[in-house]
C-alpha cells in the first residue's frame, strides 16, 4: 500500500471523487432534497472551501515554502499562522467542503458517502505520509504543532 503514498495529486483525487459522486447520483437517483436553499447551500460550501484552500496556498507562498503536496520533504518551514493555526490541512479541508457542496448541488444523499472515501484516502495516502516526512524533517517543532492544531478542523 505504500506504493500509493504521495503518488496521486490531491487535485486529481478531488476530480475523481467528484466524477464518482456525479455517477453515483445518476445511478442512484433520488427525489430532490426538500429544502428551498439547496443551491445556495451548495454555493456557500464550495465558496467556503475555495477560500479555505486558497488561504492555505497564500500562507505557504508568504512563508516561501513549497505548496507541492507530492514533495513534503522540500518544505522549508512549518507554517503555523493564519489558517494553519486552525487546521493543519486547509487545502484538503477546502476540497472536502467543495465536494460536500457538489453533493448538495447534485441533490444526492448517496453521493455523500464519497466524502468519507475522500477523507479516508487523504488520511492514509497523503496526510499520514506527509506528517511522517515533516516530523523527520522538522522534529520537535512539527510534533508540537501537531499537538496544538487538529488535522482537519
Coordinates of N, CA and C in Angstrom, one line a residue:
X1 N 0.8 -1.2 0.0 CA 0.0 0.0 0.0 C 0.8 1.3 0.0
X2 N 2.1 1.2 0.5 CA 2.9 2.4 0.5 C 3.2 2.9 -0.9
X3 N 3.0 2.0 -1.9 CA 3.3 2.5 -3.3 C 2.3 3.6 -3.7
X4 N 1.2 3.7 -3.0 CA 0.2 4.8 -3.4 C 0.5 6.0 -2.6
X5 N 1.3 6.0 -1.6 CA 1.6 7.2 -0.8 C 2.2 8.3 -1.6
X6 N 1.6 9.5 -1.5 CA 2.1 10.7 -2.2 C 2.2 10.5 -3.7
X7 N 1.4 9.6 -4.3 CA 1.6 9.4 -5.7 C 0.5 10.1 -6.6
X8 N -0.7 10.3 -6.0 CA -1.8 10.9 -6.8 C -2.0 12.3 -6.3
X9 N -1.8 13.3 -7.2 CA -2.0 14.7 -6.7 C -3.4 14.9 -6.1
X10 N -3.5 15.6 -5.0 CA -4.8 15.8 -4.3 C -5.9 16.3 -5.3
X11 N -5.5 17.2 -6.2 CA -6.5 17.8 -7.1 C -7.1 16.7 -8.0
X12 N -6.2 15.7 -8.4 CA -6.7 14.6 -9.1 C -7.7 13.7 -8.3
X13 N -7.3 13.5 -7.0 CA -8.2 12.8 -6.1 C -9.6 13.5 -6.1
X14 N -9.6 14.8 -5.9 CA -10.8 15.5 -5.9 C -11.6 15.4 -7.2
X15 N -11.0 15.5 -8.3 CA -11.6 15.3 -9.6 C -12.3 13.9 -9.7
X16 N -11.5 12.9 -9.3 CA -12.0 11.6 -9.4 C -13.2 11.4 -8.5
X17 N -13.1 11.9 -7.2 CA -14.2 11.7 -6.3 C -15.5 12.5 -6.8
X18 N -15.2 13.7 -7.4 CA -16.4 14.5 -7.9 C -17.0 13.7 -9.1
X19 N -16.3 13.1 -9.9 CA -16.8 12.3 -11.0 C -17.6 11.1 -10.5
X20 N -17.1 10.4 -9.5 CA -17.8 9.3 -9.0 C -19.0 9.7 -8.3
X21 N -19.0 10.9 -7.6 CA -20.2 11.4 -7.0 C -21.3 11.7 -8.0
X22 N -20.9 12.3 -9.2 CA -21.9 12.5 -10.2 C -22.4 11.2 -10.8
X23 N -21.6 10.2 -11.0 CA -22.0 8.9 -11.5 C -23.0 8.3 -10.5
X24 N -22.6 8.4 -9.2 CA -23.5 7.8 -8.1 C -24.9 8.5 -8.2
X25 N -24.9 9.8 -8.4 CA -26.2 10.5 -8.4 C -27.0 10.1 -9.6
X26 N -26.4 9.7 -10.7 CA -27.1 9.2 -11.8 C -27.6 7.7 -11.7
X27 N -26.7 6.9 -11.0 CA -27.1 5.5 -10.9 C -28.0 5.3 -9.7
X28 N -28.0 6.2 -8.7 CA -28.9 6.0 -7.6 C -29.7 7.3 -7.4
X29 N -30.6 7.6 -8.4 CA -31.4 8.8 -8.3 C -32.3 8.8 -7.1
X30 N -32.6 10.0 -6.7 CA -33.5 10.2 -5.5 C -34.3 11.5 -5.7
X31 N -35.3 11.6 -5.0 CA -36.1 12.8 -5.0 C -35.2 14.0 -4.6
X32 N -35.5 15.1 -5.2 CA -34.7 16.3 -4.8 C -34.9 16.6 -3.3
X33 N -33.8 17.1 -2.7 CA -33.9 17.4 -1.3 C -34.9 18.5 -1.0
X34 N -35.6 18.3 0.1 CA -36.8 19.2 0.3 C -36.5 20.4 1.2
X35 N -35.5 21.2 0.8 CA -35.4 22.5 1.4 C -35.1 23.5 0.2
X36 N -35.5 24.7 0.4 CA -35.6 25.6 -0.7 C -34.2 26.2 -1.1
X37 N -33.3 26.2 -0.2 CA -32.0 26.9 -0.4 C -30.9 25.9 -0.7
X38 N -31.1 24.7 -1.3 CA -30.1 23.7 -1.6 C -29.0 24.3 -2.5
X39 N -29.4 25.0 -3.5 CA -28.4 25.6 -4.4 C -27.5 26.6 -3.7
X40 N -28.2 27.4 -2.8 CA -27.4 28.4 -2.1 C -26.5 27.8 -1.1
X41 N -26.9 26.7 -0.5 CA -26.0 25.9 0.4 C -24.8 25.4 -0.3
X42 N -25.1 24.8 -1.5 CA -24.1 24.2 -2.3 C -23.0 25.3 -2.7
X43 N -23.5 26.5 -3.1 CA -22.6 27.6 -3.5 C -21.8 28.0 -2.2
X44 N -22.5 28.1 -1.1 CA -21.8 28.5 0.1 C -20.7 27.5 0.5
X45 N -21.0 26.2 0.4 CA -19.9 25.2 0.8 C -18.8 25.3 -0.2
X46 N -19.0 25.4 -1.5 CA -18.0 25.5 -2.5 C -17.1 26.7 -2.3
X47 N -17.8 27.8 -2.0 CA -17.1 29.1 -1.8 C -16.3 29.1 -0.6
X48 N -16.8 28.6 0.5 CA -16.1 28.5 1.8 C -14.9 27.6 1.6
X49 N -15.1 26.4 0.9 CA -14.0 25.5 0.6 C -12.9 26.2 -0.2
X50 N -13.3 27.0 -1.2 CA -12.3 27.7 -2.0 C -11.5 28.7 -1.2
X51 N -12.2 29.4 -0.4 CA -11.5 30.4 0.4 C -10.5 29.8 1.4
X52 N -10.9 28.7 2.0 CA -10.0 28.0 3.0 C -8.8 27.4 2.3
X53 N -9.0 26.8 1.1 CA -7.9 26.2 0.4 C -7.0 27.3 -0.1
X54 N -7.5 28.4 -0.7 CA -6.7 29.5 -1.1 C -5.9 30.1 0.0
X55 N -6.5 30.2 1.2 CA -5.8 30.8 2.3 C -4.6 29.9 2.7
X56 N -4.7 28.6 2.5 CA -3.6 27.7 2.8 C -2.5 28.0 1.8
X57 N -2.8 28.1 0.5 CA -1.8 28.4 -0.5 C -1.1 29.7 -0.3
X58 N -1.9 30.7 0.1 CA -1.3 32.1 0.3 C -0.4 32.0 1.5
X59 N -0.7 31.3 2.6 CA 0.1 31.2 3.7 C 1.4 30.5 3.4
X60 N 1.4 29.5 2.5 CA 2.6 28.8 2.1 C 3.4 29.7 1.2
X61 N 2.8 30.5 0.4 CA 3.6 31.4 -0.5 C 4.2 32.5 0.3
X62 N 3.5 33.0 1.3 CA 4.1 34.1 2.2 C 5.3 33.5 2.9
X63 N 5.2 32.3 3.3 CA 6.3 31.7 4.1 C 7.5 31.2 3.1
X64 N 7.2 31.3 1.8 CA 8.2 30.9 0.8 C 8.6 29.4 0.9
X65 N 7.6 28.6 1.2 CA 7.8 27.2 1.2 C 6.9 26.5 0.1
X66 N 7.2 25.3 -0.2 CA 6.6 24.6 -1.3 C 5.1 24.3 -1.0
X67 N 4.3 24.4 -2.1 CA 2.9 24.0 -2.0 C 2.7 22.7 -2.7
X68 N 3.8 22.0 -3.1 CA 3.7 20.8 -3.8 C 3.4 19.6 -2.8
X69 N 2.2 19.1 -2.8 CA 1.9 18.0 -1.8 C 2.6 16.7 -2.1
X70 N 3.2 16.6 -3.2 CA 3.9 15.4 -3.6 C 5.3 15.3 -3.0
X71 N 5.8 16.4 -2.6 CA 7.2 16.5 -2.1 C 7.3 17.3 -0.8
X72 N 6.7 16.8 0.3 CA 6.7 17.5 1.6 C 8.2 17.7 2.1
X73 N 9.1 16.8 1.7 CA 10.5 17.0 2.1 C 11.1 18.3 1.6
X74 N 10.5 18.9 0.6 CA 11.0 20.2 0.2 C 10.5 21.4 1.0
X75 N 9.7 21.1 2.0 CA 9.2 22.2 2.8 C 10.4 22.9 3.5
X76 N 10.3 24.2 3.6 CA 11.4 25.0 4.3 C 11.0 25.5 5.6
X77 N 9.7 25.4 5.9 CA 9.2 25.9 7.2 C 7.9 25.2 7.6
X78 N 7.6 25.1 8.9 CA 6.3 24.7 9.4 C 5.5 25.9 9.5
X79 N 4.5 26.1 8.6 CA 3.6 27.2 8.6 C 2.6 27.0 9.7
X80 N 2.5 27.9 10.7 CA 1.7 27.8 11.8 C 0.7 29.0 12.1
X81 N 0.8 29.9 11.2 CA 0.0 31.1 11.4 C -1.2 31.1 10.4
X82 N -2.0 32.1 10.5 CA -3.2 32.2 9.7 C -4.1 31.0 9.8
X83 N -4.6 30.5 8.7 CA -5.4 29.4 8.6 C -4.8 28.1 9.2
X84 N -3.4 28.1 9.2 CA -2.7 26.9 9.8 C -2.7 26.9 11.3
X85 N -3.3 28.0 11.9 CA -3.5 28.0 13.3 C -4.8 27.3 13.7
X86 N -5.6 26.9 12.7 CA -6.9 26.3 13.0 C -6.9 24.9 12.4
X87 N -6.3 24.6 11.3 CA -6.2 23.3 10.7 C -4.9 23.1 10.1
X88 N -4.4 21.9 10.2 CA -3.1 21.5 9.6 C -3.2 21.3 8.1
X89 N -4.4 21.1 7.6 CA -4.6 20.8 6.2 C -5.7 21.6 5.6
X90 N -5.6 22.9 5.5 CA -6.7 23.7 5.0 C -7.0 23.5 3.5
X91 N -6.0 23.1 2.7 CA -6.3 22.8 1.3 C -7.2 21.6 1.2
X92 N -6.8 20.5 1.9 CA -7.6 19.3 1.9 C -9.0 19.5 2.5
X93 N -9.1 20.3 3.6 CA -10.4 20.7 4.2 C -11.2 21.5 3.2
X94 N -10.6 22.4 2.5 CA -11.3 23.2 1.5 C -11.9 22.3 0.4
X95 N -11.1 21.4 -0.1 CA -11.5 20.4 -1.1 C -12.7 19.6 -0.5
X96 N -12.7 19.2 0.7 CA -13.8 18.4 1.3 C -15.1 19.3 1.3
X97 N -15.0 20.5 1.7 CA -16.1 21.4 1.7 C -16.7 21.6 0.3
X98 N -15.8 21.7 -0.7 CA -16.2 21.9 -2.1 C -16.9 20.6 -2.5
X99 N -16.4 19.5 -2.2 CA -17.1 18.2 -2.5 C -18.4 18.1 -1.8
X100 N -18.5 18.5 -0.6 CA -19.8 18.5 0.1 C -20.8 19.4 -0.7
X101 N -20.3 20.6 -1.1 CA -21.2 21.5 -1.9 C -21.6 20.8 -3.2
X102 N -20.7 20.1 -3.8 CA -21.0 19.4 -5.1 C -22.1 18.4 -4.8
X103 N -22.0 17.6 -3.7 CA -23.1 16.7 -3.4 C -24.4 17.3 -3.2
X104 N -24.4 18.4 -2.5 CA -25.7 19.2 -2.3 C -26.2 19.7 -3.7
X105 N -25.3 20.2 -4.5 CA -25.7 20.6 -5.9 C -26.4 19.5 -6.6
X106 N -25.7 18.3 -6.5 CA -26.3 17.1 -7.2 C -27.6 16.6 -6.6
X107 N -27.9 17.1 -5.4 CA -29.1 16.6 -4.7 C -29.0 15.1 -4.4
X108 N -27.9 14.6 -4.1 CA -27.7 13.2 -4.0 C -27.1 12.8 -2.6
X109 N -28.0 12.3 -1.8 CA -27.6 11.8 -0.5 C -26.6 10.6 -0.6
X110 N -26.8 9.7 -1.5 CA -25.8 8.6 -1.7 C -24.4 9.1 -2.1
X111 N -24.3 10.2 -2.8 CA -23.0 10.8 -3.1 C -22.2 11.2 -1.9
X112 N -22.9 11.5 -0.8 CA -22.2 11.9 0.4 C -21.3 10.9 0.9
X113 N -21.5 9.6 0.6 CA -20.7 8.5 1.0 C -19.2 8.7 0.5
X114 N -19.1 9.3 -0.6 CA -17.8 9.5 -1.2 C -17.0 10.6 -0.5
X115 N -17.6 11.4 0.4 CA -16.8 12.3 1.2 C -16.0 11.5 2.3
X116 N -16.6 10.4 2.7 CA -15.9 9.5 3.7 C -14.7 8.9 3.0
X117 N -15.0 8.4 1.8 CA -13.9 7.8 1.0 C -12.7 8.8 0.8
X118 N -13.1 10.0 0.5 CA -12.1 11.1 0.3 C -11.3 11.3 1.5
X119 N -11.9 11.4 2.7 CA -11.2 11.6 4.0 C -10.3 10.4 4.3
X120 N -10.8 9.2 4.1 CA -10.0 8.0 4.4 C -8.8 7.9 3.5
X121 N -9.0 8.2 2.2 CA -7.9 8.1 1.2 C -6.9 9.2 1.6
X122 N -7.3 10.4 1.8 CA -6.4 11.5 2.0 C -5.6 11.3 3.3
X123 N -6.3 10.8 4.4 CA -5.6 10.5 5.6 C -4.5 9.4 5.4
X124 N -4.9 8.3 4.7 CA -3.9 7.2 4.6 C -2.8 7.5 3.6
X125 N -3.1 8.0 2.4 CA -2.2 8.1 1.4 C -1.5 9.4 1.1
X126 N -2.1 10.5 1.8 CA -1.5 11.8 1.6 C -1.0 12.4 3.0
X127 N -2.0 12.5 3.9 CA -1.7 13.2 5.1 C -0.7 12.5 6.0
X128 N -1.0 11.2 6.3 CA -0.1 10.5 7.2 C 1.4 10.4 6.6
X129 N 1.5 10.1 5.3 CA 2.9 10.2 4.8 C 3.5 11.6 4.9
X130 N 2.7 12.6 4.6 CA 3.3 14.0 4.8 C 3.7 14.2 6.2
X131 N 2.9 13.9 7.2 CA 3.2 14.1 8.6 C 4.5 13.3 9.0
X132 N 4.6 12.1 8.5 CA 5.8 11.3 8.8 C 7.1 12.0 8.3
X133 N 7.0 12.5 7.1 CA 8.2 13.2 6.5 C 8.4 14.6 7.2
X134 N 7.4 15.3 7.4 CA 7.5 16.6 8.1 C 8.1 16.4 9.5
X135 N 7.7 15.4 10.2 CA 8.2 15.1 11.5 C 9.7 14.8 11.5
X136 N 10.1 14.0 10.5 CA 11.5 13.7 10.3 C 12.3 14.9 10.0
X137 N 11.7 15.8 9.2 CA 12.4 17.0 8.7 C 12.5 18.1 9.7
X138 N 11.4 18.3 10.5 CA 11.4 19.4 11.4 C 11.4 19.0 12.9
X139 N 11.3 17.7 13.2 CA 11.4 17.2 14.6 C 10.4 17.8 15.5
X140 N 10.9 18.2 16.7 CA 10.1 18.7 17.8 C 9.1 19.9 17.4
X141 N 9.6 20.7 16.5 CA 8.8 21.8 16.1 C 7.5 21.3 15.5
X142 N 7.6 20.3 14.6 CA 6.4 19.8 14.0 C 5.5 19.0 15.0
X143 N 6.2 18.2 15.8 CA 5.5 17.5 16.9 C 4.6 18.4 17.7
X144 N 5.2 19.5 18.2 CA 4.5 20.5 19.0 C 3.3 21.1 18.2
X145 N 3.5 21.4 16.9 CA 2.5 21.9 16.1 C 1.3 20.9 16.0
X146 N 1.6 19.7 15.8 CA 0.6 18.6 15.7 C -0.2 18.5 17.0
X147 N 0.4 18.7 18.1 CA -0.3 18.7 19.4 C -1.2 19.8 19.6
X148 N -0.9 21.0 19.0 CA -1.7 22.2 19.1 C -2.9 22.3 18.1
X149 N -2.6 21.8 16.9 CA -3.6 22.1 15.8 C -4.1 20.8 15.3
X150 N -5.4 20.7 15.1 CA -6.0 19.5 14.6 C -5.7 19.2 13.1
X151 N -5.8 18.0 12.7 CA -5.6 17.6 11.3 C -6.6 18.2 10.4
X152 N -7.8 18.1 10.6 CA -8.9 18.6 9.7 C -9.5 19.9 10.2
X153 N -10.2 19.8 11.3 CA -10.8 21.0 11.9 C -11.2 20.9 13.3

